PDB file of C-alpha atoms in Angstrom:
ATOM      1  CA  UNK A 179      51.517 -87.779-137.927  1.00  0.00           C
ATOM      2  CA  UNK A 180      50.026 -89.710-135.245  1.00  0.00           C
ATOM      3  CA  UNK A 181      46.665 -90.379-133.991  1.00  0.00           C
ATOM      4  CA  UNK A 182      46.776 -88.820-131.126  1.00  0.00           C
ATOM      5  CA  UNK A 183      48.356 -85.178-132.578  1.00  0.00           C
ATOM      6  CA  UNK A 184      45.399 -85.574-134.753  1.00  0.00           C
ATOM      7  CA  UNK A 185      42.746 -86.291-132.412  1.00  0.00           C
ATOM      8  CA  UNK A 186      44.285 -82.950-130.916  1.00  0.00           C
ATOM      9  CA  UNK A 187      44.340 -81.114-133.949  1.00  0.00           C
ATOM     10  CA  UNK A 188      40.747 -82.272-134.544  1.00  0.00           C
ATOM     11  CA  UNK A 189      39.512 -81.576-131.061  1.00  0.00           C
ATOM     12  CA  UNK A 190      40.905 -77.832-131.329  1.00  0.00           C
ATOM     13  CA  UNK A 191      38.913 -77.456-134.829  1.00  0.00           C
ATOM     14  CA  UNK A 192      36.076 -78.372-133.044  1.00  0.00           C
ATOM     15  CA  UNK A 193      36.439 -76.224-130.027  1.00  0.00           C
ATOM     16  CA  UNK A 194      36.738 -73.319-132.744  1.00  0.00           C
ATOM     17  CA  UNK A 195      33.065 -74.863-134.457  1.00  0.00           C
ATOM     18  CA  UNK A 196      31.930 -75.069-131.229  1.00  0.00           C
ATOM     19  CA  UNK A 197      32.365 -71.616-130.463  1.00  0.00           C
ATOM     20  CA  UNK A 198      31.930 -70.055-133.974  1.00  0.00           C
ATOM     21  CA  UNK A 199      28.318 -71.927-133.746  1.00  0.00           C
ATOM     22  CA  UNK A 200      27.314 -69.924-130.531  1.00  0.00           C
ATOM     23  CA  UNK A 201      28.299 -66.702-132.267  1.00  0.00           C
ATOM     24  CA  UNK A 202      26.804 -67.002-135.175  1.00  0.00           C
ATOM     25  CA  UNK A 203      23.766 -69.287-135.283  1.00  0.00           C
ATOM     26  CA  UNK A 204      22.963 -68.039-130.949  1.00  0.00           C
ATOM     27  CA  UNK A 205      24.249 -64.544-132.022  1.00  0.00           C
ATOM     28  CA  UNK A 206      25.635 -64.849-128.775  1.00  0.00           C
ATOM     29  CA  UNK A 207      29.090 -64.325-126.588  1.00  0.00           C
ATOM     30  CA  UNK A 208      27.952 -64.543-123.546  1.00  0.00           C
ATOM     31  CA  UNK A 209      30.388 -65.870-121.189  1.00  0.00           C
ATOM     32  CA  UNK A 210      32.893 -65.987-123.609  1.00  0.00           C
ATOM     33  CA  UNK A 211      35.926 -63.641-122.321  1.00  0.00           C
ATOM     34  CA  UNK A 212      37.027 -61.628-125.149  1.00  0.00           C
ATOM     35  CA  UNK A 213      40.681 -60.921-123.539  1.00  0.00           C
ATOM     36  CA  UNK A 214      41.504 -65.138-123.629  1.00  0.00           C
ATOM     37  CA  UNK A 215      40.457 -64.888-127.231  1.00  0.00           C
ATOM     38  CA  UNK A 216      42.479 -61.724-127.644  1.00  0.00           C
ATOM     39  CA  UNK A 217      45.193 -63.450-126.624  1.00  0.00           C
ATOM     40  CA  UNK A 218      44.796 -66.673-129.040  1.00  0.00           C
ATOM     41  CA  UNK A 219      45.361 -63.923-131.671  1.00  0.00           C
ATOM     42  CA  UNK A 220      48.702 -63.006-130.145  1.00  0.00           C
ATOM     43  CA  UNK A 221      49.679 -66.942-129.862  1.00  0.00           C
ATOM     44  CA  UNK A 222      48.810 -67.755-133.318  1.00  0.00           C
ATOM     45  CA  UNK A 223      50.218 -64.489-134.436  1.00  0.00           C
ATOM     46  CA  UNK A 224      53.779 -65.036-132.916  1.00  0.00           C
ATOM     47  CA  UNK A 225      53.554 -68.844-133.793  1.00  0.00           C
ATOM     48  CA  UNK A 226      52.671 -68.907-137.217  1.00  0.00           C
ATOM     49  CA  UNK A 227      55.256 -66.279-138.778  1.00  0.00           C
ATOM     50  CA  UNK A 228      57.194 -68.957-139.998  1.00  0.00           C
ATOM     51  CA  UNK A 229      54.387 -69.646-142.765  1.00  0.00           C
ATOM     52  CA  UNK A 230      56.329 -67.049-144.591  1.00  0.00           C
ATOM     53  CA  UNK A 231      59.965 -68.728-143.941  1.00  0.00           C
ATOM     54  CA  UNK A 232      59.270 -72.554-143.849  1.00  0.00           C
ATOM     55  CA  UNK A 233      56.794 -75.173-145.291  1.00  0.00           C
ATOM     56  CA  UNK A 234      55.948 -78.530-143.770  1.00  0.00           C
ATOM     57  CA  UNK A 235      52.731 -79.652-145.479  1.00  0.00           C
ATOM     58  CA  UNK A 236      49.386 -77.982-146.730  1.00  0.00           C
ATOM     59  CA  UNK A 237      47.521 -79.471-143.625  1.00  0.00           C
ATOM     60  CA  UNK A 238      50.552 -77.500-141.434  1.00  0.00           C
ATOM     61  CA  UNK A 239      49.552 -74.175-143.488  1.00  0.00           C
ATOM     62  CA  UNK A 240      45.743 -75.024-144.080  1.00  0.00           C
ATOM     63  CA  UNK A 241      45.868 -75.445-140.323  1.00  0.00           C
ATOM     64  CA  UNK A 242      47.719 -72.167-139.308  1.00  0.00           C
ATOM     65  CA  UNK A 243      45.366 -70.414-141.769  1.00  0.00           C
ATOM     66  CA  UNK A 244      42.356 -71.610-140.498  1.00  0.00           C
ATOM     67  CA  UNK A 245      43.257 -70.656-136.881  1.00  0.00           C
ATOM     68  CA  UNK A 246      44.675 -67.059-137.426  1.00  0.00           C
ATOM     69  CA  UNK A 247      41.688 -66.177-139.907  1.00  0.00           C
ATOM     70  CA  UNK A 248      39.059 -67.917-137.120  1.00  0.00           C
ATOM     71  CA  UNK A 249      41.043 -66.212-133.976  1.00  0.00           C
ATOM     72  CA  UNK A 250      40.624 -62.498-135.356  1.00  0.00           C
ATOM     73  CA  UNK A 251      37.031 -63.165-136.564  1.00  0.00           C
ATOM     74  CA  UNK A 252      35.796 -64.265-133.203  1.00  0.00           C
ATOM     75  CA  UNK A 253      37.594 -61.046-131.959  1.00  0.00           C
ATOM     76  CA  UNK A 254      35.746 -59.067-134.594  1.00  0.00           C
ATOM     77  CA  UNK A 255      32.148 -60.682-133.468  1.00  0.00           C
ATOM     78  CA  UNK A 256      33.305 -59.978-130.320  1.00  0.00           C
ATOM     79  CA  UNK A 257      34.435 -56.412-130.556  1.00  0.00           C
ATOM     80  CA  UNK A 258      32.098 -55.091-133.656  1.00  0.00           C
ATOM     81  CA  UNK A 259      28.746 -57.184-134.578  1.00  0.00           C
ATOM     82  CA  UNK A 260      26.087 -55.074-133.561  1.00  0.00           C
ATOM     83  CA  UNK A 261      23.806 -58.065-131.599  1.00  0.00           C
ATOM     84  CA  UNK A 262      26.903 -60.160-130.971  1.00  0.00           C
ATOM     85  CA  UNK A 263      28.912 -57.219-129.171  1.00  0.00           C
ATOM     86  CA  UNK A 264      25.795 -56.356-126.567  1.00  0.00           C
ATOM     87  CA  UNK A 265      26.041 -60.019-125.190  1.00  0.00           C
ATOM     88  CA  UNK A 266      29.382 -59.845-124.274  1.00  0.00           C
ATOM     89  CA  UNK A 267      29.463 -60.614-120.757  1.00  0.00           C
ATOM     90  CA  UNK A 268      32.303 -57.501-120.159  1.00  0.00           C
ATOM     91  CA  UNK A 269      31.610 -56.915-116.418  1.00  0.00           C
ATOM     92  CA  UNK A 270      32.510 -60.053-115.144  1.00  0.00           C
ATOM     93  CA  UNK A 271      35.392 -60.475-118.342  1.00  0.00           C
ATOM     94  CA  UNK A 272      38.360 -58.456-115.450  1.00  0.00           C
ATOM     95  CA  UNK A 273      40.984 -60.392-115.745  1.00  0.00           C
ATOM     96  CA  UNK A 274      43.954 -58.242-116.141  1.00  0.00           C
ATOM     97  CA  UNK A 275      45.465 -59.914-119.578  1.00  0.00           C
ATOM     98  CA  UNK A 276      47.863 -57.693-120.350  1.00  0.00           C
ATOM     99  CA  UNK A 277      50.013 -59.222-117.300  1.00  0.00           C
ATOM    100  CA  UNK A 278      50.313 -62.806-118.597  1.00  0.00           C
ATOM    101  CA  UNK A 279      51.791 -61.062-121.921  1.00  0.00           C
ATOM    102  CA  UNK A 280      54.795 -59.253-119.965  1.00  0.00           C
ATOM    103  CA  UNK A 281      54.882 -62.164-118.057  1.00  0.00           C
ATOM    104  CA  UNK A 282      55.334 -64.446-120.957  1.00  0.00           C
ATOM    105  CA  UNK A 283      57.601 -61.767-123.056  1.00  0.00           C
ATOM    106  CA  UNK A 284      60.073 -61.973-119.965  1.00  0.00           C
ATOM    107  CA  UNK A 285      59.755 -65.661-119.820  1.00  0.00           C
ATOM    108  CA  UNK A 286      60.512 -65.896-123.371  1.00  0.00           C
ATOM    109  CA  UNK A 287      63.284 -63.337-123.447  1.00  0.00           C
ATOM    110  CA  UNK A 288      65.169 -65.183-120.400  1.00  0.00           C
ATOM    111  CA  UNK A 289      64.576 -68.890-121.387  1.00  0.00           C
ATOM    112  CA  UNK A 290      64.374 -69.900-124.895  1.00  0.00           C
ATOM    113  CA  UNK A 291      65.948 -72.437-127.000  1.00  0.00           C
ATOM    114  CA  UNK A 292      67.687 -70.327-129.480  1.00  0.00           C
ATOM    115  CA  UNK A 293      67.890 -66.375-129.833  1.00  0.00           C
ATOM    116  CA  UNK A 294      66.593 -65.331-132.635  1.00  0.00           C
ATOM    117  CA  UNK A 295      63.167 -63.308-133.595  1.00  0.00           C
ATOM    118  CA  UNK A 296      61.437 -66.536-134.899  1.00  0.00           C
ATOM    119  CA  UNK A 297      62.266 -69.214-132.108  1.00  0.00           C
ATOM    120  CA  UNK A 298      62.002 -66.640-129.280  1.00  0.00           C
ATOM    121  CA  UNK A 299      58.426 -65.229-130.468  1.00  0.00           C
ATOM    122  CA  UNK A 300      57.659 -69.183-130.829  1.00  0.00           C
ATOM    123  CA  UNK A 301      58.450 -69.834-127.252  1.00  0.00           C
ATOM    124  CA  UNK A 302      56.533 -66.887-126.741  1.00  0.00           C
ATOM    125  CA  UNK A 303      53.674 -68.078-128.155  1.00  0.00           C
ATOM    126  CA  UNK A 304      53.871 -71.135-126.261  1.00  0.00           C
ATOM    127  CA  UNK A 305      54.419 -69.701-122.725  1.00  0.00           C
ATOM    128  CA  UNK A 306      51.402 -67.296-123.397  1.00  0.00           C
ATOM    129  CA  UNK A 307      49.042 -70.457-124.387  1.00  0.00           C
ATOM    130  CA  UNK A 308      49.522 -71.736-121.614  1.00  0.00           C
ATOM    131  CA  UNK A 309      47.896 -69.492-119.287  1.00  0.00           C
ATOM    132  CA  UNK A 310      45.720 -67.671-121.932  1.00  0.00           C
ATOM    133  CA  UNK A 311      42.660 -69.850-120.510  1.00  0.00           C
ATOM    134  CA  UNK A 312      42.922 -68.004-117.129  1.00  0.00           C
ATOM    135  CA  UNK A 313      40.408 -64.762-117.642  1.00  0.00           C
ATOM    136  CA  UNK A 314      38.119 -67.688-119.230  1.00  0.00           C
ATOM    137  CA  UNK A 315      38.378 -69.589-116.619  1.00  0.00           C
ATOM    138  CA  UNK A 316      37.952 -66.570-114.082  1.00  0.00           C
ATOM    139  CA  UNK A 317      34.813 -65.458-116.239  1.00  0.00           C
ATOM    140  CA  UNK A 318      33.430 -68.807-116.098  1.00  0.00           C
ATOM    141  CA  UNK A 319      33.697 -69.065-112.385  1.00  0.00           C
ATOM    142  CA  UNK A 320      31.847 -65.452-112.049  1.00  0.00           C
ATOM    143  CA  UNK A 321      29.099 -66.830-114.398  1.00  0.00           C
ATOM    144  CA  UNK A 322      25.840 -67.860-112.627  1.00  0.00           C
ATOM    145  CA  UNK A 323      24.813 -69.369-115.936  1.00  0.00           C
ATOM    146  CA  UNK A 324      27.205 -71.866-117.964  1.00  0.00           C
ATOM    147  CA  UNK A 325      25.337 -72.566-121.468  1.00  0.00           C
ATOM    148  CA  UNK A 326      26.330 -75.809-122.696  1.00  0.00           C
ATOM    149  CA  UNK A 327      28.456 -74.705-125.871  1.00  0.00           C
ATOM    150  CA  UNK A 328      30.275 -72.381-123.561  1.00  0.00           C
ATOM    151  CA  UNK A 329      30.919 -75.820-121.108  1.00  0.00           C
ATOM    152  CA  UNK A 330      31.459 -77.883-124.533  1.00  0.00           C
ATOM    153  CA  UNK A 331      33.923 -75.453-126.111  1.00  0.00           C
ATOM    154  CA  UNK A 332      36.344 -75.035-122.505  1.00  0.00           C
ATOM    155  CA  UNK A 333      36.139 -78.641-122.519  1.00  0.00           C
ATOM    156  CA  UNK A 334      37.137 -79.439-125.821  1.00  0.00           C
ATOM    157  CA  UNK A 335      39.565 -76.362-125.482  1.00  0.00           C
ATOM    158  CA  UNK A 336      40.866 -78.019-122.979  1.00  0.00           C
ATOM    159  CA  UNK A 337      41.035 -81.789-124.185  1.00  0.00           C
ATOM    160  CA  UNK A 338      43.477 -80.824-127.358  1.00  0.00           C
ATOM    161  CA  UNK A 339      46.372 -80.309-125.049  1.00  0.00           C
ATOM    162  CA  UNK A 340      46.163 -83.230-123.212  1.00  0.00           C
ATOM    163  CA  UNK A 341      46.332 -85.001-126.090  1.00  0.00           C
ATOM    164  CA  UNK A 342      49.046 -83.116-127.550  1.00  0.00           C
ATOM    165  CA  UNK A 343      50.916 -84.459-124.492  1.00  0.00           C
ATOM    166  CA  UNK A 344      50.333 -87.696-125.982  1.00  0.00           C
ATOM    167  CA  UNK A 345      51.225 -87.044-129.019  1.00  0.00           C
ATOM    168  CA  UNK A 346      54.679 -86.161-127.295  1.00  0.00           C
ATOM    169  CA  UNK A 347      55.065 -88.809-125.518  1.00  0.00           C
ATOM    170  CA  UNK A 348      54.460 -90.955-128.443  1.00  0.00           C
ATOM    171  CA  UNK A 349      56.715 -88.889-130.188  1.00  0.00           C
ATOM    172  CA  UNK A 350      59.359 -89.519-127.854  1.00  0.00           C
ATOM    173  CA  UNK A 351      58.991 -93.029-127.813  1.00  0.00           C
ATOM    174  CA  UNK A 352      58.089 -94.489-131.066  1.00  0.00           C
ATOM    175  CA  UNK A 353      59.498 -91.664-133.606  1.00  0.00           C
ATOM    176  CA  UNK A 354      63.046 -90.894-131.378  1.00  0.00           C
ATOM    177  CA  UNK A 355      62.762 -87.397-130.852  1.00  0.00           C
ATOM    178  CA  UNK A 356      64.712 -85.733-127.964  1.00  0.00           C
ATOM    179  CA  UNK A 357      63.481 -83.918-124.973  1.00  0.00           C
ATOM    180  CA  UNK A 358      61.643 -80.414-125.591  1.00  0.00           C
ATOM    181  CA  UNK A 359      61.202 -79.470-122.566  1.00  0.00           C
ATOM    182  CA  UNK A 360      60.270 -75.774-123.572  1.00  0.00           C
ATOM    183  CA  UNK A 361      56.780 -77.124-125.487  1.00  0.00           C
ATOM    184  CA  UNK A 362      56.216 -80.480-122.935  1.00  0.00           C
ATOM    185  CA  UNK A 363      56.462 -78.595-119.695  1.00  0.00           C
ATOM    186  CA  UNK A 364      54.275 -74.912-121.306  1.00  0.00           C
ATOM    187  CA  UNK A 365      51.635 -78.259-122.569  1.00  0.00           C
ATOM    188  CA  UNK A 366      51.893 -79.909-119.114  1.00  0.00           C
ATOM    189  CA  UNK A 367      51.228 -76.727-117.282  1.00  0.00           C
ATOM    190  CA  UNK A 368      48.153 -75.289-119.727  1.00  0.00           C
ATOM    191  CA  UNK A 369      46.181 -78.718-119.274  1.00  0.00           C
ATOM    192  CA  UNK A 370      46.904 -78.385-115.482  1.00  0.00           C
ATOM    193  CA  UNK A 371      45.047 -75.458-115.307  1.00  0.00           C
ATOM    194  CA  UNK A 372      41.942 -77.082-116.913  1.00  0.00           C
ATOM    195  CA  UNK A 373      42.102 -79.997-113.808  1.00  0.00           C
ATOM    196  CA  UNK A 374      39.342 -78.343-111.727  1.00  0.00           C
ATOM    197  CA  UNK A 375      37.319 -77.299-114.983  1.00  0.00           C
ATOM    198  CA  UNK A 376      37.392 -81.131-116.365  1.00  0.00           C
ATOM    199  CA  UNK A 377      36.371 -82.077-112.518  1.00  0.00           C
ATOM    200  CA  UNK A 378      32.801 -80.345-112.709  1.00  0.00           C
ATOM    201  CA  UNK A 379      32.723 -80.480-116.439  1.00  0.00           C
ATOM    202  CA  UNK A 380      32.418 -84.719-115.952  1.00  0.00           C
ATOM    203  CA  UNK A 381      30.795 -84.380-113.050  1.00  0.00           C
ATOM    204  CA  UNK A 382      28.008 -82.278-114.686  1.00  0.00           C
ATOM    205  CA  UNK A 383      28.191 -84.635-117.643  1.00  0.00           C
ATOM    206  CA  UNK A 384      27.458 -87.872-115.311  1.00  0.00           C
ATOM    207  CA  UNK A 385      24.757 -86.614-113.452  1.00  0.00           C
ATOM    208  CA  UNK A 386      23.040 -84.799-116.421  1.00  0.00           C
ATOM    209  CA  UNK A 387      23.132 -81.649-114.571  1.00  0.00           C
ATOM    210  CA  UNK A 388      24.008 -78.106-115.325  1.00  0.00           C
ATOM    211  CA  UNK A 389      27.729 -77.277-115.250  1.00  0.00           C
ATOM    212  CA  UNK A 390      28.076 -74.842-112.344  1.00  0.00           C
ATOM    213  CA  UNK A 391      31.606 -73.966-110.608  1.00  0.00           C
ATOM    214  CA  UNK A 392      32.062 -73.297-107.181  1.00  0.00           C
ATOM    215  CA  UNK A 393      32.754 -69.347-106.793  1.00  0.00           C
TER     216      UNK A 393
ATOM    217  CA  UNK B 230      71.338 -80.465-134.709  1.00  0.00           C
ATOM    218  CA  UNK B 231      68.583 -78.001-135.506  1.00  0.00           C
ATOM    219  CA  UNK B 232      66.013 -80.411-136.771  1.00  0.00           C
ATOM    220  CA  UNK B 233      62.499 -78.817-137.020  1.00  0.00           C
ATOM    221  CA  UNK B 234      60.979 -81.581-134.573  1.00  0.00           C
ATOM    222  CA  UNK B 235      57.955 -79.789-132.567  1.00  0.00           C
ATOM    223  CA  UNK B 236      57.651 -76.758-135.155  1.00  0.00           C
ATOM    224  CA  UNK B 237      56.034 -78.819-137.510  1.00  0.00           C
ATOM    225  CA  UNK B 238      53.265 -79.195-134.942  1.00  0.00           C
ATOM    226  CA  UNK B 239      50.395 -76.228-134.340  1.00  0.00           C
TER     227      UNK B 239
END
């Protein structure tokens, strides 16, 4: 493994702490859209079936574990803890969700790299991440307020992707892998979407303000 | 040539 799929690894734990450390030491969701995390359940769901038909390492499965058992719980805290539940900011959280998952079901039906149940829910999985940041992104840009883990966990949300395309590229190069385009151009396309986020996010950061997006 | 390149990442 290289540095730079672990720096990505790393930086997508730490979005998770970053969040999980809102939730339960803030006892707070607020601007937090429950239907992007709703839909990192359905990624990791449709991604990580093959813990049951293939091992790689125990990082690989620690890994997996520790993302589907984190997804669901924020979606629990989210959906059921009494104080955490009334912060929910569910007004301005309208992002119709259920339209990137048709969207990335016919995707994944009509270009895939293999047809069977496994690859095709995998490529699934990876059309669907890369958009599942857009009711976040929508509920950020609605929110008046931007609390700095909320700016801190897009960010680092954000920042594992890019480096993932690193890690690709370094794959590519150094360790003679072929072209994926399926993962490469879904990775390419979900860190795009962060560009105008990482814009004000730096910005902020640099001149010690408050992050604020234009509506 | 069905190596599992890119599956064994998360």
């Amino acid at each position: 493994m290289n540095l730079f799929r672990l720096l990505g690894d790393m930086t997508h734990l730490l979005s998770i702490v970053v969040l999980l450390l809102k939730i339960r030491t803030v006892k707070s969701c607020a601007g937090i859209s429950l239907k992007t995390q709703e839909l990192y359940v359905i990624v990791f769901l449709t991604r990580y079936l093959d813990l049951f038909t293939k091992y790689y390492s125990v990082y690989n499965t620690a890994m997996k574990l520790v993302f589907l058992g984190t997804s669901i719980g924020i979606v629990w805290y989210m959906r059921y803890h009494k104080v955490v539940k009334q912060t929910y900011s569910k007004d301005e959280d309208t992002f119709k969700h259920y339209f990137l998952i048709l969207l990335s079901i016919i995707l994944a039906l009509l270009i895939h790299r293999a047809f069977d149940v496994i690859e095709v829910l995998w490529t699934f999985s990876l059309y669907l991440e890369a958009v599942a940041i857009l009711p976040q992104l929508v509920l950020l840009q609605k929110s008046r307020n931007i609390d700095t883990l909320t700016g801190d966990y897009v960010f680092l949300l954000g920042a594992y992707r890019a480096l993932y395309i690193l890690n690709w590229v370094y794959r590519f190069l150094m360790e003679n892998h072929k072209f994926r385009w399926i993962p490469w151009i879904s990775g390419l396309v979900q860190t795009a979407l962060y560009a105008d986020f990482f814009y004000y996010y730096i910005k902020s950061w640099k001149n010690r303000e408050k992050l604020k997006l234009p509506a | 040539d069905e190596e599992p390149e890119v599956h064994d990442e998360l």
